[in-house]
Tab-separated table of N, CA, C and O in Angstrom:
chain	number	residue	atom	x	y	z
A	1	MET	N	157.184	5.946	-84.405
A	1	MET	CA	157.039	5.192	-85.627
A	1	MET	C	157.441	3.739	-85.145
A	1	MET	O	156.776	2.750	-86.218
A	2	THR	N	158.216	3.296	-84.253
A	2	THR	CA	158.457	1.975	-84.100
A	2	THR	C	157.148	1.330	-83.484
A	2	THR	O	156.981	-0.026	-83.552
A	3	LEU	N	156.147	1.973	-82.704
A	3	LEU	CA	155.043	1.111	-82.294
A	3	LEU	C	153.955	0.937	-83.354
A	3	LEU	O	153.428	-0.136	-83.479
A	4	THR	N	154.083	1.922	-84.405
A	4	THR	CA	153.227	1.398	-85.747
A	4	THR	C	153.793	0.496	-86.319
A	4	THR	O	153.057	-0.823	-86.699
A	5	LEU	N	154.853	0.132	-86.672
A	5	LEU	CA	155.694	-0.913	-87.317
A	5	LEU	C	155.716	-2.280	-86.427
A	5	LEU	O	155.197	-3.567	-86.831
A	6	LEU	N	155.561	-2.237	-85.132
A	6	LEU	CA	155.324	-3.345	-84.312
A	6	LEU	C	154.136	-4.014	-84.157
A	6	LEU	O	153.727	-4.928	-84.143
A	7	ALA	N	153.181	-2.864	-84.047
A	7	ALA	CA	151.544	-3.126	-84.556
A	7	ALA	C	151.458	-4.166	-85.752
A	7	ALA	O	150.882	-5.222	-85.584
A	8	LEU	N	151.975	-3.617	-86.804
A	8	LEU	CA	152.066	-4.299	-88.069
A	8	LEU	C	152.487	-5.955	-88.085
A	8	LEU	O	151.532	-6.538	-88.475
A	9	PHE	N	153.347	-5.879	-87.203
A	9	PHE	CA	154.342	-6.872	-87.428
A	9	PHE	C	153.442	-8.022	-86.587
A	9	PHE	O	153.378	-9.219	-86.766
A	10	ILE	N	152.836	-7.547	-85.219
A	10	ILE	CA	151.903	-8.293	-84.546
A	10	ILE	C	150.798	-8.723	-85.118
A	10	ILE	O	150.402	-9.823	-84.998
A	11	PHE	N	150.333	-8.034	-86.228
A	11	PHE	CA	149.055	-8.321	-86.710
A	11	PHE	C	149.221	-9.541	-87.780
A	11	PHE	O	148.585	-10.284	-87.725
A	12	VAL	N	150.349	-9.392	-88.376
A	12	VAL	CA	150.666	-10.552	-89.567
A	12	VAL	C	151.129	-11.521	-88.782
A	12	VAL	O	150.957	-12.483	-89.139
A	13	GLY	N	152.082	-11.584	-87.751
A	13	GLY	CA	152.522	-12.769	-86.998
A	13	GLY	C	151.728	-13.410	-86.431
A	13	GLY	O	151.540	-14.655	-86.319
A	14	THR	N	150.592	-12.801	-85.533
A	14	THR	CA	149.833	-13.580	-84.723
A	14	THR	C	148.619	-14.202	-85.709
A	14	THR	O	148.157	-15.347	-85.703
A	15	GLY	N	148.479	-13.569	-86.803
A	15	GLY	CA	147.670	-14.091	-88.103
A	15	GLY	C	148.441	-15.490	-88.651
A	15	GLY	O	147.590	-16.327	-88.709
A	16	ILE	N	149.794	-15.400	-88.978
A	16	ILE	CA	150.180	-16.511	-89.459
A	16	ILE	C	150.210	-17.724	-88.364
A	16	ILE	O	149.937	-18.655	-88.742
A	17	VAL	N	150.578	-17.375	-87.146
A	17	VAL	CA	150.509	-18.364	-86.230
A	17	VAL	C	149.204	-18.810	-86.079
A	17	VAL	O	148.856	-20.317	-85.707
A	18	ALA	N	147.937	-18.283	-85.973
A	18	ALA	CA	146.797	-18.772	-85.770
A	18	ALA	C	146.291	-19.347	-87.022
A	18	ALA	O	145.616	-20.272	-86.942
A	19	LEU	N	146.804	-19.104	-88.203
A	19	LEU	CA	146.352	-20.370	-89.584
A	19	LEU	C	147.223	-21.399	-89.157
A	19	LEU	O	146.348	-22.193	-89.646
A	20	CYS	N	148.191	-21.616	-88.880
A	20	CYS	CA	148.887	-23.178	-88.536
A	20	CYS	C	148.962	-23.565	-87.506
A	20	CYS	O	149.549	-24.554	-87.108
A	21	GLY	N	147.906	-22.802	-86.410
A	21	GLY	CA	147.568	-23.465	-85.152
A	21	GLY	C	146.760	-24.655	-85.275
A	21	GLY	O	146.076	-25.225	-86.385
A	22	GLY	N	146.840	-25.482	-84.214
A	22	GLY	CA	145.901	-26.829	-84.240
A	22	GLY	C	144.627	-27.107	-84.130
A	22	GLY	O	143.712	-27.409	-84.792
A	23	SER	N	144.282	-26.387	-83.258
A	23	SER	CA	142.748	-26.283	-82.563
A	23	SER	C	142.245	-25.159	-82.853
A	23	SER	O	142.839	-24.053	-83.227
A	24	ALA	N	140.733	-25.054	-83.139
A	24	ALA	CA	139.968	-23.789	-83.439
A	24	ALA	C	140.124	-22.827	-82.190
A	24	ALA	O	140.253	-21.738	-82.538
A	25	ARG	N	140.258	-23.418	-81.073
A	25	ARG	CA	139.728	-22.581	-80.061
A	25	ARG	C	141.246	-21.823	-79.786
A	25	ARG	O	141.267	-20.813	-79.512
A	26	TRP	N	142.394	-22.382	-79.723
A	26	TRP	CA	143.781	-21.930	-79.749
A	26	TRP	C	144.134	-20.890	-80.661
A	26	TRP	O	144.640	-19.651	-80.661
A	27	ALA	N	143.566	-21.277	-81.951
A	27	ALA	CA	143.904	-19.999	-83.149
A	27	ALA	C	142.687	-19.045	-82.889
A	27	ALA	O	143.515	-17.967	-83.045
A	28	THR	N	141.862	-18.977	-82.487
A	28	THR	CA	140.907	-17.801	-81.797
A	28	THR	C	141.694	-17.089	-80.873
A	28	THR	O	141.533	-15.554	-80.966
A	29	ILE	N	141.950	-17.670	-79.891
A	29	ILE	CA	142.685	-17.053	-78.747
A	29	ILE	C	143.964	-16.323	-79.270
A	29	ILE	O	144.194	-14.911	-79.025
A	30	VAL	N	144.613	-17.143	-80.012
A	30	VAL	CA	145.671	-16.113	-80.623
A	30	VAL	C	145.523	-15.128	-81.251
A	30	VAL	O	145.998	-14.091	-81.247
A	31	GLY	N	144.714	-15.336	-82.413
A	31	GLY	CA	144.339	-14.367	-83.374
A	31	GLY	C	143.723	-12.992	-82.838
A	31	GLY	O	143.860	-11.839	-82.618
A	32	ALA	N	142.948	-13.317	-82.130
A	32	ALA	CA	141.869	-12.201	-81.231
A	32	ALA	C	143.039	-11.488	-80.465
A	32	ALA	O	142.881	-10.074	-79.996
A	33	GLY	N	143.729	-12.156	-79.918
A	33	GLY	CA	144.750	-11.449	-78.907
A	33	GLY	C	145.729	-10.573	-79.535
A	33	GLY	O	146.349	-9.631	-79.302
A	34	GLY	N	146.287	-10.948	-80.698
A	34	GLY	CA	147.054	-10.330	-81.545
A	34	GLY	C	146.413	-9.069	-82.181
A	34	GLY	O	146.970	-8.199	-82.233
A	35	VAL	N	145.283	-9.107	-82.153
A	35	VAL	CA	144.337	-7.968	-82.712
A	35	VAL	C	144.382	-6.999	-81.695
A	35	VAL	O	144.633	-5.757	-81.890
A	36	VAL	N	143.891	-7.573	-80.473
A	36	VAL	CA	143.936	-6.651	-79.331
A	36	VAL	C	145.141	-5.727	-79.059
A	36	VAL	O	145.059	-4.498	-79.017
A	37	ILE	N	146.294	-6.648	-78.975
A	37	ILE	CA	147.437	-6.100	-78.788
A	37	ILE	C	147.814	-5.218	-79.930
A	37	ILE	O	148.384	-4.009	-79.531
A	38	GLY	N	147.750	-5.439	-81.155
A	38	GLY	CA	148.086	-4.568	-82.225
A	38	GLY	C	147.492	-3.478	-82.411
A	38	GLY	O	148.017	-2.164	-82.663
A	39	SER	N	146.132	-3.151	-81.979
A	39	SER	CA	145.385	-2.308	-81.881
A	39	SER	C	145.325	-1.343	-80.917
A	39	SER	O	145.573	-0.010	-81.161
A	40	LEU	N	145.999	-1.850	-79.741
A	40	LEU	CA	146.342	-0.892	-78.612
A	40	LEU	C	147.758	-0.213	-79.055
A	40	LEU	O	147.882	0.830	-78.583
A	41	LEU	N	148.578	-0.980	-79.744
A	41	LEU	CA	149.890	-0.376	-79.887
A	41	LEU	C	149.680	0.632	-81.188
A	41	LEU	O	150.104	1.636	-81.325
A	42	GLY	N	148.980	0.377	-81.976
A	42	GLY	CA	148.439	1.520	-82.944
A	42	GLY	C	147.842	2.640	-82.532
A	42	GLY	O	148.123	3.927	-82.838
A	43	LEU	N	146.895	2.398	-81.652
A	43	LEU	CA	146.417	3.640	-80.952
A	43	LEU	C	147.307	4.495	-80.277
A	43	LEU	O	146.996	5.874	-80.291
A	44	ALA	N	148.395	3.784	-79.355
A	44	ALA	CA	149.508	4.595	-78.793
A	44	ALA	C	150.251	5.322	-79.440
A	44	ALA	O	150.856	6.399	-79.377
A	45	ALA	N	150.499	4.811	-81.044
A	45	ALA	CA	150.944	5.532	-81.926
A	45	ALA	C	150.449	6.773	-82.478
A	45	ALA	O	150.629	7.751	-83.138
A	46	ALA	N	149.118	6.709	-82.521
A	46	ALA	CA	148.374	7.567	-83.477
A	46	ALA	C	147.911	8.771	-82.605
A	46	ALA	O	147.615	9.696	-82.861
A	47	VAL	N	147.474	8.447	-81.441
A	47	VAL	CA	146.842	9.480	-80.503
A	47	VAL	C	148.219	10.931	-80.285
A	47	VAL	O	147.525	11.884	-80.408
A	48	PRO	N	149.380	10.613	-80.005
A	48	PRO	CA	150.220	11.517	-79.625
A	48	PRO	C	150.489	12.591	-81.287
A	48	PRO	O	150.359	13.508	-80.994
A	49	VAL	N	150.238	11.894	-82.073
A	49	VAL	CA	150.334	12.373	-83.749
A	49	VAL	C	148.977	13.245	-83.882
A	49	VAL	O	149.103	14.572	-84.300
A	50	LEU	N	147.942	12.865	-83.502
A	50	LEU	CA	146.620	13.618	-83.682
A	50	LEU	C	146.838	14.549	-82.854
A	50	LEU	O	146.122	15.779	-82.899
A	51	LEU	N	147.070	14.520	-81.494
A	51	LEU	CA	147.172	15.909	-80.399
A	51	LEU	C	148.286	16.680	-80.628
A	51	LEU	O	147.994	17.780	-80.593
A	52	GLY	N	149.302	16.143	-81.020
A	52	GLY	CA	150.430	17.249	-81.267
A	52	GLY	C	150.660	17.607	-82.808
A	52	GLY	O	151.443	18.774	-82.865
A	53	GLY	N	150.352	16.822	-83.653
A	53	GLY	CA	150.185	17.220	-84.934
A	53	GLY	C	151.785	17.150	-85.427
A	53	GLY	O	152.217	17.522	-86.609
A	54	ALA	N	152.635	16.401	-84.545
A	54	ALA	CA	153.996	16.014	-85.027
A	54	ALA	C	154.300	14.908	-86.038
A	54	ALA	O	153.245	14.011	-85.551
A	55	ARG	N	155.057	14.895	-87.160
A	55	ARG	CA	155.178	14.074	-88.010
A	55	ARG	C	156.087	13.371	-87.732
A	55	ARG	O	157.208	13.234	-87.617
A	56	LEU	N	155.863	11.529	-87.471
A	56	LEU	CA	156.841	10.750	-87.320
A	56	LEU	C	157.211	9.936	-88.627
A	56	LEU	O	156.473	9.630	-89.651
A	57	SER	N	158.732	10.102	-88.848
A	57	SER	CA	159.138	9.291	-90.034
A	57	SER	C	160.026	8.216	-89.458
A	57	SER	O	160.958	8.497	-88.585
A	58	LEU	N	160.344	7.319	-90.336
A	58	LEU	CA	161.392	6.323	-90.511
A	58	LEU	C	162.002	5.655	-91.633
A	58	LEU	O	161.100	5.517	-92.664
A	59	HIS	N	163.071	6.260	-91.841
A	59	HIS	CA	163.737	6.029	-93.199
A	59	HIS	C	165.203	5.193	-92.883
A	59	HIS	O	165.998	5.310	-92.500
A	60	LEU	N	165.027	3.813	-93.453
A	60	LEU	CA	166.176	3.062	-93.440
A	60	LEU	C	166.871	2.645	-94.927
A	60	LEU	O	166.025	2.541	-95.978
A	61	PRO	N	167.797	2.387	-94.885
A	61	PRO	CA	168.672	2.023	-96.027
A	61	PRO	C	168.185	0.612	-96.433
A	61	PRO	O	168.063	-0.045	-95.871
A	62	TRP	N	168.224	0.514	-97.942
A	62	TRP	CA	167.834	-0.631	-98.424
A	62	TRP	C	168.728	-0.862	-99.724
A	62	TRP	O	169.196	0.148	-100.582
A	63	GLU	N	168.971	-2.157	-99.992
A	63	GLU	CA	169.885	-2.540	-101.103
A	63	GLU	C	169.414	-2.555	-102.435
A	63	GLU	O	170.103	-3.001	-103.389
A	64	VAL	N	168.120	-2.037	-102.381
A	64	VAL	CA	167.648	-2.244	-104.016
A	64	VAL	C	168.074	-0.429	-104.429
A	64	VAL	O	168.425	0.329	-103.955
A	65	PRO	N	168.609	-0.720	-105.826
A	65	PRO	CA	169.270	0.133	-106.443
A	65	PRO	C	168.342	1.547	-106.434
A	65	PRO	O	167.051	1.377	-106.692
A	66	TYR	N	168.679	2.540	-106.190
A	66	TYR	CA	167.801	4.035	-106.162
A	66	TYR	C	166.471	3.851	-105.220
A	66	TYR	O	165.699	4.365	-105.276
A	67	GLY	N	166.658	2.909	-103.904
A	67	GLY	CA	165.591	3.002	-103.165
A	67	GLY	C	165.962	3.051	-101.702
A	67	GLY	O	167.162	2.949	-101.305
A	68	SER	N	164.823	3.060	-101.145
A	68	SER	CA	164.965	3.125	-99.506
A	68	SER	C	163.988	2.791	-98.860
A	68	SER	O	162.788	2.820	-99.378
A	69	PHE	N	163.806	2.476	-97.630
A	69	PHE	CA	162.688	1.975	-96.820
A	69	PHE	C	161.993	3.030	-95.946
A	69	PHE	O	163.115	3.599	-95.233
A	70	ALA	N	160.864	3.369	-96.222
A	70	ALA	CA	160.665	4.945	-95.651
A	70	ALA	C	158.931	4.712	-95.342
A	70	ALA	O	158.344	4.512	-96.161
A	71	VAL	N	158.677	4.928	-94.025
A	71	VAL	CA	157.273	4.931	-93.462
A	71	VAL	C	157.307	6.145	-92.890
A	71	VAL	O	157.971	6.817	-92.048
A	72	ALA	N	156.080	6.671	-92.865
A	72	ALA	CA	155.633	8.238	-92.174
A	72	ALA	C	154.122	8.005	-91.729
A	72	ALA	O	153.494	7.277	-92.311
A	73	LEU	N	154.219	8.643	-90.566
A	73	LEU	CA	152.905	8.641	-89.905
A	73	LEU	C	152.468	10.255	-89.747
A	73	LEU	O	153.044	11.027	-88.621
A	74	ASP	N	151.906	10.831	-90.534
A	74	ASP	CA	151.414	12.537	-90.179
A	74	ASP	C	149.876	12.324	-89.608
A	74	ASP	O	149.159	11.102	-89.409
A	75	PRO	N	149.055	13.397	-89.317
A	75	PRO	CA	148.179	13.498	-88.748
A	75	PRO	C	146.845	12.799	-89.454
A	75	PRO	O	145.999	12.280	-88.940
A	76	LEU	N	146.935	12.961	-90.912
A	76	LEU	CA	145.960	12.383	-91.856
A	76	LEU	C	145.998	10.566	-91.796
A	76	LEU	O	145.267	10.241	-91.454
A	77	SER	N	147.156	10.273	-91.906
A	77	SER	CA	147.233	8.573	-91.937
A	77	SER	C	146.866	8.411	-90.411
A	77	SER	O	146.733	7.048	-90.244
A	78	ALA	N	147.237	9.010	-89.197
A	78	ALA	CA	147.012	8.392	-87.757
A	78	ALA	C	145.506	8.687	-87.899
A	78	ALA	O	145.073	8.019	-87.026
A	79	TRP	N	144.801	9.675	-88.366
A	79	TRP	CA	143.390	9.547	-88.288
A	79	TRP	C	142.606	8.376	-89.033
A	79	TRP	O	141.736	7.607	-88.563
A	80	PHE	N	143.194	7.790	-89.983
A	80	PHE	CA	142.830	6.688	-90.463
A	80	PHE	C	143.236	5.537	-90.160
A	80	PHE	O	142.764	4.296	-90.447
A	81	LEU	N	144.427	5.334	-89.095
A	81	LEU	CA	144.684	4.385	-88.397
A	81	LEU	C	143.835	4.011	-87.214
A	81	LEU	O	143.842	3.039	-86.559
A	82	LEU	N	143.180	5.255	-86.986
A	82	LEU	CA	142.406	4.921	-85.635
A	82	LEU	C	141.170	3.863	-85.605
A	82	LEU	O	140.753	3.101	-84.703
A	83	PRO	N	140.447	3.583	-86.934
A	83	PRO	CA	139.824	2.632	-86.905
A	83	PRO	C	140.167	1.285	-86.891
A	83	PRO	O	139.700	0.140	-86.464
A	84	LEU	N	141.532	1.063	-87.210
A	84	LEU	CA	142.379	0.041	-87.007
A	84	LEU	C	142.408	-0.560	-85.578
A	84	LEU	O	142.246	-1.917	-85.262
């Protein structure tokens, strides 16, 4: 599950860095590199779930009343993660 969240943070982080970049060439390199790295991490998280069918989940406490942070990766969501 940490690979999926890491891929998401890389997508968002490199997108923000590319937007704040000075030259168009540098922004393109950072943006494309982030997409490639994030996609490979997402693929590395999705393939074992698709092959084994095991559901991955992450539950973290959250200070919002009656709330918690929960993310899960089941075979159906892993299938939809593949095109990313």
